[in-house]
PDB file of C-alpha atoms in Angstrom:
ATOM      1  CA  MET A  23    -179.750 110.504 127.578  1.00 67.00           C
ATOM      2  CA  LEU A  24    -178.720 113.982 128.709  1.00 69.00           C
ATOM      3  CA  LEU A  25    -175.021 113.255 128.109  1.00 62.00           C
ATOM      4  CA  ARG A  26    -175.766 111.893 124.641  1.00 64.00           C
ATOM      5  CA  ALA A  27    -177.875 114.955 123.764  1.00 71.00           C
ATOM      6  CA  LEU A  28    -175.175 117.296 125.078  1.00 70.00           C
ATOM      7  CA  ALA A  29    -172.476 115.528 123.038  1.00 66.00           C
ATOM      8  CA  ALA A  30    -174.585 115.742 119.871  1.00 69.00           C
ATOM      9  CA  ALA A  31    -175.277 119.449 120.435  1.00 73.00           C
ATOM     10  CA  LEU A  32    -171.667 120.426 121.176  1.00 70.00           C
ATOM     11  CA  GLU A  33    -169.842 118.302 118.617  1.00 66.00           C
ATOM     12  CA  PRO A  34    -170.466 120.492 115.535  1.00 71.00           C
ATOM     13  CA  ARG A  35    -168.685 123.391 117.295  1.00 73.00           C
ATOM     14  CA  ALA A  36    -165.340 121.561 117.536  1.00 69.00           C
ATOM     15  CA  ALA A  37    -162.709 120.419 115.055  1.00 72.00           C
ATOM     16  CA  VAL A  38    -162.220 117.067 116.811  1.00 77.00           C
ATOM     17  CA  THR A  39    -164.416 115.036 119.130  1.00 81.00           C
ATOM     18  CA  HIS A  40    -162.721 113.334 122.091  1.00 82.00           C
ATOM     19  CA  VAL A  41    -164.461 110.371 123.692  1.00 84.00           C
ATOM     20  CA  PHE A  42    -162.984 108.968 126.921  1.00 85.00           C
ATOM     21  CA  GLY A  43    -164.011 105.853 128.779  1.00 85.00           C
ATOM     22  CA  GLU A  44    -164.862 102.209 128.434  1.00 85.00           C
ATOM     23  CA  MET A  45    -164.282 100.334 125.206  1.00 88.00           C
ATOM     24  CA  ASN A  46    -168.044  99.801 124.980  1.00 89.00           C
ATOM     25  CA  ALA A  47    -169.055 103.472 125.383  1.00 86.00           C
ATOM     26  CA  TRP A  48    -171.850 103.038 122.833  1.00 84.00           C
ATOM     27  CA  HIS A  49    -173.911 105.824 124.390  1.00 81.00           C
ATOM     28  CA  LEU A  50    -171.206 108.341 123.438  1.00 81.00           C
ATOM     29  CA  LEU A  51    -170.145 106.848 120.114  1.00 85.00           C
ATOM     30  CA  ARG A  52    -173.750 106.732 118.992  1.00 82.00           C
ATOM     31  CA  ALA A  53    -174.117 110.482 119.564  1.00 80.00           C
ATOM     32  CA  VAL A  54    -170.966 111.600 117.746  1.00 82.00           C
ATOM     33  CA  GLY A  55    -169.359 111.191 114.345  1.00 76.00           C
ATOM     34  CA  ARG A  56    -169.819 114.456 112.498  1.00 76.00           C
ATOM     35  CA  ARG A  57    -166.212 115.438 113.312  1.00 80.00           C
ATOM     36  CA  PRO A  58    -163.095 113.239 113.502  1.00 85.00           C
ATOM     37  CA  VAL A  59    -163.312 111.176 116.688  1.00 87.00           C
ATOM     38  CA  LEU A  60    -160.379 110.464 119.009  1.00 87.00           C
ATOM     39  CA  PHE A  61    -161.323 107.729 121.474  1.00 90.00           C
ATOM     40  CA  THR A  62    -159.202 107.356 124.615  1.00 90.00           C
ATOM     41  CA  VAL A  63    -159.910 103.828 125.840  1.00 91.00           C
ATOM     42  CA  ALA A  64    -159.256 103.694 129.579  1.00 85.00           C
ATOM     43  CA  ILE A  65    -161.304 100.649 130.552  1.00 81.00           C
ATOM     44  CA  ASP A  66    -161.883  97.305 128.877  1.00 83.00           C
ATOM     45  CA  GLY A  67    -165.308  96.093 127.865  1.00 85.00           C
ATOM     46  CA  PRO A  68    -167.115  94.009 125.301  1.00 89.00           C
ATOM     47  CA  ALA A  69    -166.593  94.935 121.664  1.00 90.00           C
ATOM     48  CA  LEU A  70    -169.249  97.032 119.972  1.00 90.00           C
ATOM     49  CA  ASP A  71    -170.786  96.836 116.535  1.00 90.00           C
ATOM     50  CA  GLN A  72    -168.094  97.815 114.014  1.00 89.00           C
ATOM     51  CA  ARG A  73    -170.349 100.569 112.621  1.00 90.00           C
ATOM     52  CA  LEU A  74    -169.894 102.481 115.879  1.00 88.00           C
ATOM     53  CA  TYR A  75    -166.136 101.949 115.780  1.00 91.00           C
ATOM     54  CA  ASP A  76    -166.070 103.121 112.158  1.00 91.00           C
ATOM     55  CA  LYS A  77    -166.839 106.630 113.469  1.00 90.00           C
ATOM     56  CA  VAL A  78    -163.495 106.667 115.312  1.00 93.00           C
ATOM     57  CA  ARG A  79    -160.430 107.875 113.444  1.00 93.00           C
ATOM     58  CA  ILE A  80    -157.872 107.065 116.182  1.00 94.00           C
ATOM     59  CA  PHE A  81    -158.134 104.817 119.251  1.00 95.00           C
ATOM     60  CA  VAL A  82    -155.783 105.684 122.127  1.00 94.00           C
ATOM     61  CA  PRO A  83    -155.665 102.824 124.627  1.00 93.00           C
ATOM     62  CA  GLU A  84    -153.863 103.461 127.916  1.00 89.00           C
ATOM     63  CA  THR A  85    -152.395  99.946 128.254  1.00 88.00           C
ATOM     64  CA  GLU A  86    -150.927  97.247 126.037  1.00 91.00           C
ATOM     65  CA  ALA A  87    -153.737  94.891 127.052  1.00 89.00           C
ATOM     66  CA  LEU A  88    -156.365  97.392 125.884  1.00 91.00           C
ATOM     67  CA  ALA A  89    -154.517  97.852 122.587  1.00 94.00           C
ATOM     68  CA  ALA A  90    -154.469  94.076 122.062  1.00 94.00           C
ATOM     69  CA  HIS A  91    -158.170  93.817 122.899  1.00 92.00           C
ATOM     70  CA  LEU A  92    -159.006  96.556 120.389  1.00 94.00           C
ATOM     71  CA  GLU A  93    -157.047  94.730 117.694  1.00 95.00           C
ATOM     72  CA  ALA A  94    -158.702  91.414 118.590  1.00 94.00           C
ATOM     73  CA  SER A  95    -162.050  93.188 118.237  1.00 93.00           C
ATOM     74  CA  GLY A  96    -161.328  94.032 114.622  1.00 93.00           C
ATOM     75  CA  ILE A  97    -159.772  97.496 114.924  1.00 94.00           C
ATOM     76  CA  SER A  98    -156.920  97.927 112.452  1.00 94.00           C
ATOM     77  CA  SER A  99    -153.545  98.459 114.140  1.00 95.00           C
ATOM     78  CA  ASP A 100    -152.943 101.617 112.070  1.00 96.00           C
ATOM     79  CA  ARG A 101    -155.870 103.231 113.959  1.00 96.00           C
ATOM     80  CA  ILE A 102    -154.441 102.367 117.406  1.00 96.00           C
ATOM     81  CA  ARG A 103    -151.889 104.557 119.228  1.00 96.00           C
ATOM     82  CA  LEU A 104    -150.831 103.295 122.657  1.00 94.00           C
ATOM     83  CA  ILE A 105    -150.214 106.248 124.995  1.00 92.00           C
ATOM     84  CA  TYR A 106    -149.691 105.625 128.693  1.00 87.00           C
ATOM     85  CA  PRO A 107    -151.334 108.145 131.032  1.00 81.00           C
ATOM     86  CA  GLY A 108    -148.684 110.659 132.040  1.00 77.00           C
ATOM     87  CA  VAL A 109    -147.877 111.892 135.528  1.00 73.00           C
ATOM     88  CA  ASP A 110    -145.786 114.998 136.193  1.00 75.00           C
ATOM     89  CA  LEU A 111    -143.516 113.679 138.968  1.00 73.00           C
ATOM     90  CA  ASP A 112    -142.265 117.189 139.779  1.00 76.00           C
ATOM     91  CA  ARG A 113    -145.805 118.274 140.634  1.00 72.00           C
ATOM     92  CA  PHE A 114    -147.171 115.019 142.075  1.00 69.00           C
ATOM     93  CA  ARG A 115    -144.581 114.006 144.638  1.00 68.00           C
ATOM     94  CA  PRO A 116    -144.682 113.290 148.359  1.00 65.00           C
ATOM     95  CA  SER A 117    -143.974 116.115 150.759  1.00 66.00           C
ATOM     96  CA  ALA A 118    -141.909 116.084 153.948  1.00 64.00           C
ATOM     97  CA  ASP A 119    -144.973 117.532 155.751  1.00 63.00           C
ATOM     98  CA  ARG A 120    -146.750 114.192 156.147  1.00 60.00           C
ATOM     99  CA  ASP A 121    -147.762 113.035 159.582  1.00 63.00           C
ATOM    100  CA  ASP A 122    -146.366 109.889 161.225  1.00 74.00           C
ATOM    101  CA  ALA A 123    -149.024 107.391 160.149  1.00 85.00           C
ATOM    102  CA  PHE A 124    -148.099 105.612 156.928  1.00 91.00           C
ATOM    103  CA  THR A 125    -150.979 106.419 154.567  1.00 91.00           C
ATOM    104  CA  VAL A 126    -152.009 104.553 151.423  1.00 93.00           C
ATOM    105  CA  LEU A 127    -154.259 106.368 148.955  1.00 92.00           C
ATOM    106  CA  PHE A 128    -156.910 104.706 146.816  1.00 89.00           C
ATOM    107  CA  ALA A 129    -158.023 107.534 144.562  1.00 71.00           C
ATOM    108  CA  SER A 130    -160.233 105.899 141.993  1.00 72.00           C
ATOM    109  CA  SER A 131    -163.619 105.349 143.563  1.00 77.00           C
ATOM    110  CA  PRO A 132    -166.144 103.429 141.504  1.00 76.00           C
ATOM    111  CA  ALA A 133    -169.479 104.966 140.562  1.00 73.00           C
ATOM    112  CA  ARG A 134    -171.306 101.762 141.514  1.00 75.00           C
ATOM    113  CA  THR A 135    -170.873  99.552 144.552  1.00 76.00           C
ATOM    114  CA  SER A 136    -171.162  96.585 142.185  1.00 77.00           C
ATOM    115  CA  ASP A 137    -167.662  97.513 140.945  1.00 78.00           C
ATOM    116  CA  PHE A 138    -166.020  97.224 144.396  1.00 80.00           C
ATOM    117  CA  GLU A 139    -164.615  93.761 143.684  1.00 82.00           C
ATOM    118  CA  ARG A 140    -163.196  94.646 140.242  1.00 81.00           C
ATOM    119  CA  ARG A 141    -161.699  97.882 141.567  1.00 83.00           C
ATOM    120  CA  GLY A 142    -159.912  96.048 144.370  1.00 85.00           C
ATOM    121  CA  LEU A 143    -161.759  97.639 147.253  1.00 85.00           C
ATOM    122  CA  THR A 144    -162.424  94.294 148.907  1.00 84.00           C
ATOM    123  CA  LEU A 145    -158.667  93.608 148.841  1.00 88.00           C
ATOM    124  CA  LEU A 146    -157.953  97.040 150.259  1.00 89.00           C
ATOM    125  CA  VAL A 147    -160.409  96.648 153.140  1.00 88.00           C
ATOM    126  CA  ASP A 148    -158.936  93.218 153.888  1.00 90.00           C
ATOM    127  CA  ALA A 149    -155.415  94.710 153.901  1.00 92.00           C
ATOM    128  CA  ALA A 150    -156.617  97.434 156.284  1.00 92.00           C
ATOM    129  CA  ARG A 151    -157.925  94.823 158.727  1.00 91.00           C
ATOM    130  CA  ARG A 152    -154.596  92.985 158.595  1.00 93.00           C
ATOM    131  CA  CYS A 153    -152.470  96.155 158.896  1.00 94.00           C
ATOM    132  CA  PRO A 154    -154.070  98.302 161.620  1.00 94.00           C
ATOM    133  CA  ASP A 155    -151.017 100.614 161.845  1.00 94.00           C
ATOM    134  CA  ILE A 156    -151.434 101.739 158.240  1.00 94.00           C
ATOM    135  CA  ARG A 157    -154.075 104.293 157.287  1.00 94.00           C
ATOM    136  CA  PHE A 158    -156.029 103.762 154.055  1.00 93.00           C
ATOM    137  CA  LEU A 159    -157.492 106.896 152.504  1.00 92.00           C
ATOM    138  CA  LEU A 160    -160.348 106.422 150.010  1.00 89.00           C
ATOM    139  CA  LEU A 161    -161.330 109.436 147.953  1.00 87.00           C
ATOM    140  CA  TRP A 162    -164.910 109.315 146.729  1.00 82.00           C
ATOM    141  CA  ARG A 163    -166.374 111.613 144.134  1.00 79.00           C
ATOM    142  CA  GLU A 164    -169.826 113.018 144.796  1.00 75.00           C
ATOM    143  CA  TRP A 165    -171.522 110.533 142.498  1.00 69.00           C
ATOM    144  CA  THR A 166    -172.588 107.768 144.897  1.00 67.00           C
ATOM    145  CA  SER A 167    -174.706 108.199 148.018  1.00 72.00           C
ATOM    146  CA  ALA A 168    -172.784 108.230 151.293  1.00 72.00           C
ATOM    147  CA  ALA A 169    -175.169 105.686 152.832  1.00 79.00           C
ATOM    148  CA  GLU A 170    -174.640 103.275 149.928  1.00 76.00           C
ATOM    149  CA  ILE A 171    -170.842 103.521 150.237  1.00 75.00           C
ATOM    150  CA  ASP A 172    -170.895 103.071 154.022  1.00 75.00           C
ATOM    151  CA  HIS A 173    -173.253 100.103 153.810  1.00 78.00           C
ATOM    152  CA  ALA A 174    -171.100  98.378 151.176  1.00 75.00           C
ATOM    153  CA  LEU A 175    -167.839  99.007 153.067  1.00 74.00           C
ATOM    154  CA  GLU A 176    -169.358  97.784 156.334  1.00 76.00           C
ATOM    155  CA  ALA A 177    -170.444  94.598 154.557  1.00 77.00           C
ATOM    156  CA  PHE A 178    -166.764  93.968 153.750  1.00 73.00           C
ATOM    157  CA  GLY A 179    -165.750  94.507 157.378  1.00 71.00           C
ATOM    158  CA  ARG A 180    -164.349  98.034 157.152  1.00 76.00           C
ATOM    159  CA  SER A 181    -161.939  98.840 159.982  1.00 83.00           C
ATOM    160  CA  GLU A 182    -161.149 102.095 161.799  1.00 89.00           C
ATOM    161  CA  ASN A 183    -158.034 102.777 159.703  1.00 93.00           C
ATOM    162  CA  VAL A 184    -160.109 103.136 156.510  1.00 90.00           C
ATOM    163  CA  ILE A 185    -160.928 106.806 156.015  1.00 89.00           C
ATOM    164  CA  VAL A 186    -163.442 107.806 153.358  1.00 86.00           C
ATOM    165  CA  VAL A 187    -163.338 111.387 152.075  1.00 86.00           C
ATOM    166  CA  ARG A 188    -166.412 112.305 150.040  1.00 83.00           C
ATOM    167  CA  ARG A 189    -165.746 115.327 147.873  1.00 83.00           C
ATOM    168  CA  ASP A 190    -164.500 116.241 144.453  1.00 82.00           C
ATOM    169  CA  ILE A 191    -160.809 117.148 144.629  1.00 83.00           C
ATOM    170  CA  ASP A 192    -159.733 120.124 142.516  1.00 84.00           C
ATOM    171  CA  ASP A 193    -155.981 119.643 142.981  1.00 84.00           C
ATOM    172  CA  MET A 194    -154.802 116.050 143.437  1.00 83.00           C
ATOM    173  CA  SER A 195    -151.204 117.195 143.924  1.00 81.00           C
ATOM    174  CA  GLN A 196    -152.138 118.368 147.433  1.00 82.00           C
ATOM    175  CA  ILE A 197    -153.491 114.899 148.272  1.00 85.00           C
ATOM    176  CA  TYR A 198    -150.454 113.094 146.830  1.00 84.00           C
ATOM    177  CA  GLN A 199    -148.156 115.218 148.968  1.00 81.00           C
ATOM    178  CA  LYS A 200    -149.940 114.049 152.144  1.00 83.00           C
ATOM    179  CA  VAL A 201    -149.726 110.293 151.515  1.00 87.00           C
ATOM    180  CA  HIS A 202    -146.887 107.800 151.297  1.00 87.00           C
ATOM    181  CA  ALA A 203    -148.190 105.522 148.547  1.00 87.00           C
ATOM    182  CA  THR A 204    -150.990 105.225 146.006  1.00 87.00           C
ATOM    183  CA  VAL A 205    -152.444 101.851 145.041  1.00 88.00           C
ATOM    184  CA  LEU A 206    -154.459 100.642 142.098  1.00 83.00           C
ATOM    185  CA  LEU A 207    -155.812  97.134 142.568  1.00 82.00           C
ATOM    186  CA  TYR A 208    -158.012  96.603 139.522  1.00 79.00           C
ATOM    187  CA  ALA A 209    -158.855  93.047 138.550  1.00 76.00           C
ATOM    188  CA  GLN A 210    -157.050  91.833 135.453  1.00 73.00           C
ATOM    189  CA  GLY A 211    -158.806  93.003 132.331  1.00 63.00           C
ATOM    190  CA  TYR A 212    -160.587  95.815 134.149  1.00 65.00           C
ATOM    191  CA  GLY A 213    -159.561  99.414 134.230  1.00 59.00           C
ATOM    192  CA  LYS A 214    -156.246 101.010 133.548  1.00 57.00           C
TER     193      LYS A 214
END
């Protein structure tokens, strides 16, 4: 409710409204529409009532699958612009200052433990058990309780080589320089 109220209060002050998130972000779309709306669709979801989508001037899906799902949901192709998320490879590159342990980064922690399966965390914990010489670094934003995360990971059989860092990271380039690889294991149809 607070986010919706904030969006409604701030929107009249801008020339364009940018909504970012799941395809079914009704809570945001319901609050906006007085200015042209640009909707970056980063995660799939069920289609909404077309009246909410009518508020959106341009949809920007981050994958071909999301673009196809938007079209299948009745969004005209002339309102869809596929733009892949960009990464500045000069800024976000590995550094020679890494330690000896091969480290794999999972940097997209879910807000809810119910999303562990769809985000691939169960696969990652299983891989960690099978590959004890590889370190798995999980970054967790400050939006889920530490006890809830620990309990859920322990239920999957978390091993010693799974390191959870709980803090908001201001500069991801520093993290990328300390790891060897980054993985994204989303279930098909979920996420980016």
